[in-house]
PDB file of C-alpha atoms in Angstrom:
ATOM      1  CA  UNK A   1     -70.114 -20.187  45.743  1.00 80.00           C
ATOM      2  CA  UNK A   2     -68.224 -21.113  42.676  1.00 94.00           C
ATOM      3  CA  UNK A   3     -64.564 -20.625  43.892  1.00 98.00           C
ATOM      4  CA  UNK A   4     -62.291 -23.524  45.275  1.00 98.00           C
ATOM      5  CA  UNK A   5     -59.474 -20.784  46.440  1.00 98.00           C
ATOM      6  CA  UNK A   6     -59.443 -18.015  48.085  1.00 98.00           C
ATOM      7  CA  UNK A   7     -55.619 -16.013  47.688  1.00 98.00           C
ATOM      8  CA  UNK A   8     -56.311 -12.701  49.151  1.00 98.00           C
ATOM      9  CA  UNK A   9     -57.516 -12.838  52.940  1.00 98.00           C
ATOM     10  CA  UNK A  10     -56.365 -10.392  56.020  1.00 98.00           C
ATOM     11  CA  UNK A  11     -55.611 -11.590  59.612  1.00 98.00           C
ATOM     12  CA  UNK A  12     -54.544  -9.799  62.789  1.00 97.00           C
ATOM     13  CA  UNK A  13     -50.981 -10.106  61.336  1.00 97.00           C
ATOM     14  CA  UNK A  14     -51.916  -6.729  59.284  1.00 95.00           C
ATOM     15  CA  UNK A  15     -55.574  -5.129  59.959  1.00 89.00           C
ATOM     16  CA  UNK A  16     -57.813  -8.308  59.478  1.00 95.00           C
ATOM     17  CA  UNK A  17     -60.151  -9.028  62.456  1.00 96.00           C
ATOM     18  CA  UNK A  18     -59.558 -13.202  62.699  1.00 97.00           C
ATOM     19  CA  UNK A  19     -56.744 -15.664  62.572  1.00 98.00           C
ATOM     20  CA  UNK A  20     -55.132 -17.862  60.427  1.00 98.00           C
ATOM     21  CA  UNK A  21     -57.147 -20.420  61.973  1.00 98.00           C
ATOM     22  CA  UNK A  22     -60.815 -18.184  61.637  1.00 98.00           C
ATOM     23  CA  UNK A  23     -60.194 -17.822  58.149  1.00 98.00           C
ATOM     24  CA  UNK A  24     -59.192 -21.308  57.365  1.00 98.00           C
ATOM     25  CA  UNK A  25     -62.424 -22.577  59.512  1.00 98.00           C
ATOM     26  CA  UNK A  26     -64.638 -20.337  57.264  1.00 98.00           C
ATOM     27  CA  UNK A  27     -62.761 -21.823  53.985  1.00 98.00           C
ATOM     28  CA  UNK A  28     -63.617 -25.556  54.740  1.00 98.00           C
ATOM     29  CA  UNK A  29     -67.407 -24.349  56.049  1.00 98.00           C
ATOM     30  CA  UNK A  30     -67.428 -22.695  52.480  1.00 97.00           C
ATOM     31  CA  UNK A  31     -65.564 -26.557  50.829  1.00 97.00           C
ATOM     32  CA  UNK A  32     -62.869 -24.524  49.508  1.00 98.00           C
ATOM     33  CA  UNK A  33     -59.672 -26.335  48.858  1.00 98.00           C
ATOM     34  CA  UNK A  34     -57.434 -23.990  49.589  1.00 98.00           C
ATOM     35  CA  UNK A  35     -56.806 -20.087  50.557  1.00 98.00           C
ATOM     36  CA  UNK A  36     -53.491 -17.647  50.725  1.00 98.00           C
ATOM     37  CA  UNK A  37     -53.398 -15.386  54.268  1.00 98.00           C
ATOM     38  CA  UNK A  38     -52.156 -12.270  52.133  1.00 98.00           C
ATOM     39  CA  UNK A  39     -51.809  -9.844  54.881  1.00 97.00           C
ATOM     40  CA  UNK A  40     -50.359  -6.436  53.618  1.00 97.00           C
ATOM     41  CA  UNK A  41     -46.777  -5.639  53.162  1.00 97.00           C
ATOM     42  CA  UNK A  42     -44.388  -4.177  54.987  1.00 97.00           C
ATOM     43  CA  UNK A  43     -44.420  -0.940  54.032  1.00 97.00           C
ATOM     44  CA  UNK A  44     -47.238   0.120  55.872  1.00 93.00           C
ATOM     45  CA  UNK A  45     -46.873   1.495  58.507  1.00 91.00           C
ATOM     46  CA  UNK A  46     -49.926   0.678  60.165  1.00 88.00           C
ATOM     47  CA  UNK A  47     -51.206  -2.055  58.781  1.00 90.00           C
ATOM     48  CA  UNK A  48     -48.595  -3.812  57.471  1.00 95.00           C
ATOM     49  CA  UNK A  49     -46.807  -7.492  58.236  1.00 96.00           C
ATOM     50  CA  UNK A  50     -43.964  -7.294  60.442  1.00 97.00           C
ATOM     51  CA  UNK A  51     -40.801  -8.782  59.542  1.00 97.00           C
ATOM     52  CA  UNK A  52     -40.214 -10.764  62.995  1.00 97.00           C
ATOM     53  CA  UNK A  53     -43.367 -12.370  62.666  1.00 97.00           C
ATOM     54  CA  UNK A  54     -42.858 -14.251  59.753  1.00 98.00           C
ATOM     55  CA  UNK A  55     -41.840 -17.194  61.054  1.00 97.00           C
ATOM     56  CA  UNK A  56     -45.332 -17.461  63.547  1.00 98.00           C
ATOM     57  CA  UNK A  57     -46.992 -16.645  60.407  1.00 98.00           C
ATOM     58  CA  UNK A  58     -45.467 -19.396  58.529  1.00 97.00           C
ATOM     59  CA  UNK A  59     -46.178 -21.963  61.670  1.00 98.00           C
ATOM     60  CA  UNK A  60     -49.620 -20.889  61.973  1.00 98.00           C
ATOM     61  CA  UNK A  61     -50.620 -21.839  58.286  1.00 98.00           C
ATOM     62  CA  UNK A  62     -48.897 -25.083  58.361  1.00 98.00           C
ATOM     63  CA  UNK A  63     -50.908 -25.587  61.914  1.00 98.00           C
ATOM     64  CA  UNK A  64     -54.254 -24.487  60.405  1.00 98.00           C
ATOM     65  CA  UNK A  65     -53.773 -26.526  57.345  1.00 98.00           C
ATOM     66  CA  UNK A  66     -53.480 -29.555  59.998  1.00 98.00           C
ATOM     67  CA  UNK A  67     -56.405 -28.775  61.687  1.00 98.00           C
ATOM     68  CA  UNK A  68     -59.104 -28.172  58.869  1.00 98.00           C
ATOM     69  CA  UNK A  69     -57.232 -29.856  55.674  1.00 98.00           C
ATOM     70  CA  UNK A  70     -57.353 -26.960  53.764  1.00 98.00           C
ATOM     71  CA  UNK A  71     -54.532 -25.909  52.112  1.00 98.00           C
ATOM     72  CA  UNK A  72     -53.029 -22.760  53.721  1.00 98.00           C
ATOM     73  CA  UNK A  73     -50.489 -20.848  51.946  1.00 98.00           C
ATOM     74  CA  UNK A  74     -48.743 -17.856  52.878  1.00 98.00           C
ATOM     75  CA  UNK A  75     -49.107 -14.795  50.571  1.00 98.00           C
ATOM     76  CA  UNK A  76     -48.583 -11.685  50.846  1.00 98.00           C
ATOM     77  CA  UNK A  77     -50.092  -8.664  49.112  1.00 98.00           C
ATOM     78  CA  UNK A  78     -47.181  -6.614  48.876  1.00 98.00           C
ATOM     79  CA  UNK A  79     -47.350  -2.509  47.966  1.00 98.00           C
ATOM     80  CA  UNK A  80     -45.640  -0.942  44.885  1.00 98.00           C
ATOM     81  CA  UNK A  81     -43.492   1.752  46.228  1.00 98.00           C
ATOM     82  CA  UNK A  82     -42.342   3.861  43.077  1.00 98.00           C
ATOM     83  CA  UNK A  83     -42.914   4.196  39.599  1.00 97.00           C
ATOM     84  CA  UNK A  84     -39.757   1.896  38.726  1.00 97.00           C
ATOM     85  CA  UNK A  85     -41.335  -1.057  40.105  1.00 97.00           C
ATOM     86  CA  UNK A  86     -40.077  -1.080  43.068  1.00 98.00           C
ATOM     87  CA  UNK A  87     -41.986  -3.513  45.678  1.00 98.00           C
ATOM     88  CA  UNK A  88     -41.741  -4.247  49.661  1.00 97.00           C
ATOM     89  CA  UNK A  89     -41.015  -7.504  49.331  1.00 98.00           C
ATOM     90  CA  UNK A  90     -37.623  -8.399  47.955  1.00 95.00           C
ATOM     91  CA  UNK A  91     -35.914 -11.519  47.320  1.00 97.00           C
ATOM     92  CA  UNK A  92     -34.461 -12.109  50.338  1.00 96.00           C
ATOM     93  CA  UNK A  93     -37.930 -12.662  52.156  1.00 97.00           C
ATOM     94  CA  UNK A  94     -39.207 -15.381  49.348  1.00 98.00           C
ATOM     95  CA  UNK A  95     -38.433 -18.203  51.302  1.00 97.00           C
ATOM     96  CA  UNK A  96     -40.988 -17.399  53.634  1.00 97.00           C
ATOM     97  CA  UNK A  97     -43.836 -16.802  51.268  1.00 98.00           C
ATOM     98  CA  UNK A  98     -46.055 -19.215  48.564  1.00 98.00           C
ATOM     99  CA  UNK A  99     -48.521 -16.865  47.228  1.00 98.00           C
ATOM    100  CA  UNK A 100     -47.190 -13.548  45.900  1.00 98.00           C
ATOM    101  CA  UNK A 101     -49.706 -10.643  45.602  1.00 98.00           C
ATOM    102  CA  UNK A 102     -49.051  -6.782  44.651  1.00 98.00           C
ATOM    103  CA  UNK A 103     -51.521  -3.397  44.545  1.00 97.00           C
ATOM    104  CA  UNK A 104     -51.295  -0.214  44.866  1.00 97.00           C
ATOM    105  CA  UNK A 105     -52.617   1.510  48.410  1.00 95.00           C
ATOM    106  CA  UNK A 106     -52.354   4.676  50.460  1.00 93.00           C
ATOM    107  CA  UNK A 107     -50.741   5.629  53.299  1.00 90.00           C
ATOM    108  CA  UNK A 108     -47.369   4.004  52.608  1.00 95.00           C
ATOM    109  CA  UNK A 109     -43.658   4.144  52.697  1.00 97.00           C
ATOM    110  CA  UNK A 110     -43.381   5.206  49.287  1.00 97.00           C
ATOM    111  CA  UNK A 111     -39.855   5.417  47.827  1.00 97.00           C
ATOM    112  CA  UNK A 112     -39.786   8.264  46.023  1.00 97.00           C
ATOM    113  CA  UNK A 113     -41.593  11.796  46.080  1.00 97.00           C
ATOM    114  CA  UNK A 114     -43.158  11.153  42.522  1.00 97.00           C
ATOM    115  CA  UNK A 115     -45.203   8.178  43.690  1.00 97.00           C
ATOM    116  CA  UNK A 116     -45.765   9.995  47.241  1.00 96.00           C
ATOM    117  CA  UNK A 117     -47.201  12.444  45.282  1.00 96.00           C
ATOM    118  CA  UNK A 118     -49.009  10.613  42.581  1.00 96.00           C
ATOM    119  CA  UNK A 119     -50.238   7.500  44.462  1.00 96.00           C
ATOM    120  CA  UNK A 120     -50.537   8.791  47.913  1.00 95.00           C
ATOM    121  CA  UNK A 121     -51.987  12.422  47.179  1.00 96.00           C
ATOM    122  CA  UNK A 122     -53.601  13.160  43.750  1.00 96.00           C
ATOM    123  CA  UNK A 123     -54.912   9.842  42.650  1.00 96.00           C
ATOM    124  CA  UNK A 124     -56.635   9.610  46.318  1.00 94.00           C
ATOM    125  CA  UNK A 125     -58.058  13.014  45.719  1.00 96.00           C
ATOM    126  CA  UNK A 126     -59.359  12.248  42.522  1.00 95.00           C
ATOM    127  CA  UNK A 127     -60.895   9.491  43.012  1.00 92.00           C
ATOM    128  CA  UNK A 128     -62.612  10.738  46.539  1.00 90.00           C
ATOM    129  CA  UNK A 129     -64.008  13.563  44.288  1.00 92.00           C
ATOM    130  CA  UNK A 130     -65.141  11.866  41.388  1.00 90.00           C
ATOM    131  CA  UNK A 131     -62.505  13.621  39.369  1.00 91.00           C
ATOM    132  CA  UNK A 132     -60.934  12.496  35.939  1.00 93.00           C
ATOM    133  CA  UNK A 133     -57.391  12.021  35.845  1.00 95.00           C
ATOM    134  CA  UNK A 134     -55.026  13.158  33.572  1.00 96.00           C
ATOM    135  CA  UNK A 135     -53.062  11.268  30.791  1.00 96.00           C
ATOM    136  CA  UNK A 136     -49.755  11.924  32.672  1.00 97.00           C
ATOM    137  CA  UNK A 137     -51.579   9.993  35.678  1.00 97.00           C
ATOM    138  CA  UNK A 138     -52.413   7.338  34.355  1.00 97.00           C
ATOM    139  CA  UNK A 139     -49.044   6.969  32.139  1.00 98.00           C
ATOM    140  CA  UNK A 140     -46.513   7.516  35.590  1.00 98.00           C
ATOM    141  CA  UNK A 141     -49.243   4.106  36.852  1.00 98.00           C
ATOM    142  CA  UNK A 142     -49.217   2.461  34.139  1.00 98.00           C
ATOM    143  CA  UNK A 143     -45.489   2.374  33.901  1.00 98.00           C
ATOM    144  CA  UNK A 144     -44.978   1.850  37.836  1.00 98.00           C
ATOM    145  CA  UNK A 145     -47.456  -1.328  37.289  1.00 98.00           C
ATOM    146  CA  UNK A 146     -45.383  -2.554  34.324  1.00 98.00           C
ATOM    147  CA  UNK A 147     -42.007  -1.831  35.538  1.00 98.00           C
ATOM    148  CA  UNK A 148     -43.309  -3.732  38.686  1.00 98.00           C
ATOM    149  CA  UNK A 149     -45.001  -7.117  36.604  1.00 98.00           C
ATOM    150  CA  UNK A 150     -41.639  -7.366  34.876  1.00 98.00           C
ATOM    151  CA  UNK A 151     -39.430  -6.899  37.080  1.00 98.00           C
ATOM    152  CA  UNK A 152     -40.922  -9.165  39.785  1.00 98.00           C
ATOM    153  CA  UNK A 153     -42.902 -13.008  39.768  1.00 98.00           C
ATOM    154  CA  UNK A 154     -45.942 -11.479  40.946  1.00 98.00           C
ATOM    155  CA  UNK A 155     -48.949 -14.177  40.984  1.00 98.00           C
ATOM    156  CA  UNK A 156     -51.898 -11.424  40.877  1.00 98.00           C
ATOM    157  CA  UNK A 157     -52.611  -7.590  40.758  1.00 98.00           C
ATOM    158  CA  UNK A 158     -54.885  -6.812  43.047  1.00 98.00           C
ATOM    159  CA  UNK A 159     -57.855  -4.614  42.593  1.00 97.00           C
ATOM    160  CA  UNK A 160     -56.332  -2.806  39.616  1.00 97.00           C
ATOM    161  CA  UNK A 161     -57.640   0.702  39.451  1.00 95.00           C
ATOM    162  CA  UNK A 162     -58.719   1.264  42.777  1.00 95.00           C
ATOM    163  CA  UNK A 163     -57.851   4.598  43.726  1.00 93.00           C
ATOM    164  CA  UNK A 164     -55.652   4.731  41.038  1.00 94.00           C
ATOM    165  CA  UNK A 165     -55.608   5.222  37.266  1.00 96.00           C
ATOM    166  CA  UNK A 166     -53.640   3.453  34.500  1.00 97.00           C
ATOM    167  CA  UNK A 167     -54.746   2.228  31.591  1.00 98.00           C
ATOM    168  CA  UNK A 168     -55.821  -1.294  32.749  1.00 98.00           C
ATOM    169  CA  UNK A 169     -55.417  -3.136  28.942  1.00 98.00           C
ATOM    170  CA  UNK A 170     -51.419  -1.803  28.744  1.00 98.00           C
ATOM    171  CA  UNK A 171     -51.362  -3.672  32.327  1.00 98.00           C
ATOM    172  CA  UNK A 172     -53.248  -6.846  31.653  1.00 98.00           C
ATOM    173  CA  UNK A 173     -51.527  -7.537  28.261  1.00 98.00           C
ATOM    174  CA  UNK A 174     -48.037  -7.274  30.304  1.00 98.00           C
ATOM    175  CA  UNK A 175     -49.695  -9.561  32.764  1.00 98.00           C
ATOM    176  CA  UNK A 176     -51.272 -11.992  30.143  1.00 98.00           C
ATOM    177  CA  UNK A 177     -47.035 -12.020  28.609  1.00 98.00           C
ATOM    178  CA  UNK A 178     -45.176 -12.267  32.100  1.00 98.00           C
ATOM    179  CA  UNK A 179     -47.820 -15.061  33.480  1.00 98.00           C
ATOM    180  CA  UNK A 180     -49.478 -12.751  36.328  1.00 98.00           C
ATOM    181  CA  UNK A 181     -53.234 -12.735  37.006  1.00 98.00           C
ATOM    182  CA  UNK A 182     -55.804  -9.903  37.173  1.00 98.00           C
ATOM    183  CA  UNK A 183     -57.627 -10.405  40.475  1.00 98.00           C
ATOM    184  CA  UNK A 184     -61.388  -9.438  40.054  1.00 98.00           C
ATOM    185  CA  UNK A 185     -62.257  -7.997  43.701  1.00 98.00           C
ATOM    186  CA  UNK A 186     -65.393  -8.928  45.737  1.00 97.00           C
ATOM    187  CA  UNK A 187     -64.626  -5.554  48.385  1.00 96.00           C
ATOM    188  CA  UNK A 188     -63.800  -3.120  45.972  1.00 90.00           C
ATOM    189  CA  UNK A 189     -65.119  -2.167  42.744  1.00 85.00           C
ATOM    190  CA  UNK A 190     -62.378  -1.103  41.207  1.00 84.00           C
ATOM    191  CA  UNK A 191     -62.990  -0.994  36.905  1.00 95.00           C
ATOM    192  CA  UNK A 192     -66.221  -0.284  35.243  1.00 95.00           C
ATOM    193  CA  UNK A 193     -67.633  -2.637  32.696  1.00 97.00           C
ATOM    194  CA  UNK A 194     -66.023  -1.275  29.591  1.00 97.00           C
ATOM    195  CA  UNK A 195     -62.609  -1.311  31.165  1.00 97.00           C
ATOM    196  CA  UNK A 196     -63.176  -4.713  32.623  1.00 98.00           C
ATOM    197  CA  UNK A 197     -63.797  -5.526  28.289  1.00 98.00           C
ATOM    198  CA  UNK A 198     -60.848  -4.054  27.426  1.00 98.00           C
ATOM    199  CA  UNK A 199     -58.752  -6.082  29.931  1.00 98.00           C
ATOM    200  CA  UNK A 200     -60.666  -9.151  28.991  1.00 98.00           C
ATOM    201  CA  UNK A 201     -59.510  -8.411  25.325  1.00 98.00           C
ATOM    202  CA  UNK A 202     -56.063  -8.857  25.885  1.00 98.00           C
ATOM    203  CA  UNK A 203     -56.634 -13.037  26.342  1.00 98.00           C
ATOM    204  CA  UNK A 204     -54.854 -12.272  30.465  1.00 98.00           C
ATOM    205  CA  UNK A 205     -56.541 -14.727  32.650  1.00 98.00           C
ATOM    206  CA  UNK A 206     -57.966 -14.210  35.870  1.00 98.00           C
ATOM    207  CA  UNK A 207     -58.319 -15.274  39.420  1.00 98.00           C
ATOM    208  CA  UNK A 208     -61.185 -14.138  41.804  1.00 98.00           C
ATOM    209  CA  UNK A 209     -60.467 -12.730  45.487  1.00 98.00           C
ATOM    210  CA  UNK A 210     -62.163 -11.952  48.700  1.00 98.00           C
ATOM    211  CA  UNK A 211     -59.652  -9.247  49.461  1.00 98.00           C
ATOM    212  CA  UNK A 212     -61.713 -10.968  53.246  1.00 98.00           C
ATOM    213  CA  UNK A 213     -60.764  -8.791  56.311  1.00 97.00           C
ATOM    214  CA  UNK A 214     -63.150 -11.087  58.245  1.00 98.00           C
ATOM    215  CA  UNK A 215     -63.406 -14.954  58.286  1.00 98.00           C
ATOM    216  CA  UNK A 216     -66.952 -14.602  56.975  1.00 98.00           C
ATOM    217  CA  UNK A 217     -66.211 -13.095  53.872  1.00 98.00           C
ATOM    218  CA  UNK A 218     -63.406 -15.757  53.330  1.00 98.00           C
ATOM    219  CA  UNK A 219     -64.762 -17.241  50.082  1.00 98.00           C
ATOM    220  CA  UNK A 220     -67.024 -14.199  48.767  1.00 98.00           C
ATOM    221  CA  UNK A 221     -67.289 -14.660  44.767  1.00 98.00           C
ATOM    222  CA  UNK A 222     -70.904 -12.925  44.585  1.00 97.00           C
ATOM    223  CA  UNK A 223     -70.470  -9.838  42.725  1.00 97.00           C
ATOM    224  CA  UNK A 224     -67.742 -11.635  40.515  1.00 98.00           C
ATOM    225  CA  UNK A 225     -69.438 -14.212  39.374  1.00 98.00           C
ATOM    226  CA  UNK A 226     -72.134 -11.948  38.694  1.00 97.00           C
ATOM    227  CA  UNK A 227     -69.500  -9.635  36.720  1.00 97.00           C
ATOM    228  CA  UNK A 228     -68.218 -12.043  34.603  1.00 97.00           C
ATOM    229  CA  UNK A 229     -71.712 -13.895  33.374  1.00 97.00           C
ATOM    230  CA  UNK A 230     -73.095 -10.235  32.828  1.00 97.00           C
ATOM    231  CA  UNK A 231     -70.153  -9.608  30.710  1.00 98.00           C
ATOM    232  CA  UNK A 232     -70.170 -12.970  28.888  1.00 97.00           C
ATOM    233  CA  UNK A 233     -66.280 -13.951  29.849  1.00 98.00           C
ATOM    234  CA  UNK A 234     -64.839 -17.394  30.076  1.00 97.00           C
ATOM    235  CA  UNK A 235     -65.021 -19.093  33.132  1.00 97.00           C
ATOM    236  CA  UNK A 236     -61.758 -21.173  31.603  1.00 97.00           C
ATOM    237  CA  UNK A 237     -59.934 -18.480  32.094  1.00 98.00           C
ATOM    238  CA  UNK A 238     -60.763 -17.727  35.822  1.00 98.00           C
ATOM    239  CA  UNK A 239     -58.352 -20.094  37.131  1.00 98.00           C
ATOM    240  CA  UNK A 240     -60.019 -20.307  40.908  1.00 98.00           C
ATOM    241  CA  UNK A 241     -63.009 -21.593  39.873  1.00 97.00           C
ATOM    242  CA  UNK A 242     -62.871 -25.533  39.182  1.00 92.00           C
ATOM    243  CA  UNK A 243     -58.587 -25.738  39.291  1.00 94.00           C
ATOM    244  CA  UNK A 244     -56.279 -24.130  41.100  1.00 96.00           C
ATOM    245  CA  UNK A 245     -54.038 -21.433  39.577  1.00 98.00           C
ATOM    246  CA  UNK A 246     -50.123 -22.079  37.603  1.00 96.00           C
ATOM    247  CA  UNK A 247     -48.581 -19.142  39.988  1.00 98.00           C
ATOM    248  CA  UNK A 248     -45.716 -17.711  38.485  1.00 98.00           C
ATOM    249  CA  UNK A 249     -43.995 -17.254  42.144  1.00 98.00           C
ATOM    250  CA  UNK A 250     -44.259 -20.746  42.793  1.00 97.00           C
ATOM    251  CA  UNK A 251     -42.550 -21.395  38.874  1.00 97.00           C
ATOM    252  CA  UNK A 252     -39.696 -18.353  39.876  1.00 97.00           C
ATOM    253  CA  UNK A 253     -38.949 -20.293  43.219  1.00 95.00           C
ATOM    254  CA  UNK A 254     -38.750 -24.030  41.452  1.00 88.00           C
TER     255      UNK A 254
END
């Protein structure tokens, strides 16, 4: 393992199977130096954190981080709701959160019937069928991803492309401008090589992430590692291995 941070791991607080605690045991049996509990946001309506449990959230990573040392933060990966940008975590829930993480994802309280339609219905479809989407797809995502990285300090995209297409070097240059990293996933493979090179062109950086819905995968930077030495990329500019990342939420709050 080549990682010291981990910023995208689940919990029982959405649809993970351990704790705070689980996952932060696995992180120091792995000698990382830190991890985010980024349980999903909450507009899902099955999976996703609930409001009133934010503060037991909050009290359980400060409790965890006592009892193992390693530095638990609490993240969020949050779910863009329409193709303005719009996002279920707002500004009057920052207090509570370190580590601020969006994506796209199904099955959500979507905010209007464009992206209900788009992101919860065709893209799905398409990708379950092998299809190839069209360039009005992938421009209404693009733009919701955009409007989204400008409009809000979010740290990392997560798994960009994954059941939904955009073109991925439009995103990562407005990432690489507005200070937000492109997470390379270890669950999902989510870009092919020659999209992963066009993303890399743009000079955004990178951080790596479990995306760990058990404690044992807590840590998991196999098939990213292996990614980015068969593509030849800079490790400089993956920013969880050997340092810890310059969030932009953590900048916006300060």
């Amino acid at each position: 393992m080549e990682i010291i941070a981990d910023y995208h791991t689940h919990t029982t607080y959405s649809h993970g199977t351990g704790s705070v605690s689980d996952n932060a045991l696995s992180a120091k049996e792995k000698g990382l130096k830190e991890i985010a509990i980024s349980d999903h946001g909450f507009a899902h309506p099955f999976f996703g954190l609930k409001k009133s449990k934010l503060p037991f959230l909050k009290k359980d990573c400060e409790s965890a981080t006592e009892k193992t040392g390693v530095n638990v933060l609490v993240g969020i990966e949050s779910n863009l709701l329409s193709e303005k940008g719009d996002l279920d975590l707002n500004e009057d829930l920052y207090e509570y959160f370190d580590v601020f993480l969006a994506g796209i994802h199904v099955c959500v309280k979507y905010k209007t019937a464009a992206a209900l339609c788009k992101f919860g219905i065709t893209s799905p479809i398409i990708y379950k069928n092998g299809g190839e989407p069209s360039e009005k797809l992938k421009a209404f995502t693009t733009k919701a991803y955009v409007n989204a990285i400008e409009k809000n300090p979010i740290d990392a995209i997560t798994h960009l492309n994954y059941r939904a297409f955009a073109n991925v070097k439009e995103i990562a240059d407005c990432c690489r401008i507005n200070g937000t990293y492109i997470e390379i996933n270890t669950k999902k493979s989510h870009m092919t090589d020659e999209q992963w090179k066009e993303v890399y062109s743009t000079g955004v950086n990178f951080i790596i992430g479990s995306d760990a819905h058990s404690p044992d995968r807590v840590g998991d930077d196999k098939s990213a590692i292996e990614l980015i030495d068969r593509l030849g990329f800079d490790r400089a500019r993956v920013h969880n291995i050997d340092r810890l990342p310059d969030f932009r939420f953590k900048k916006y709050k300060g």
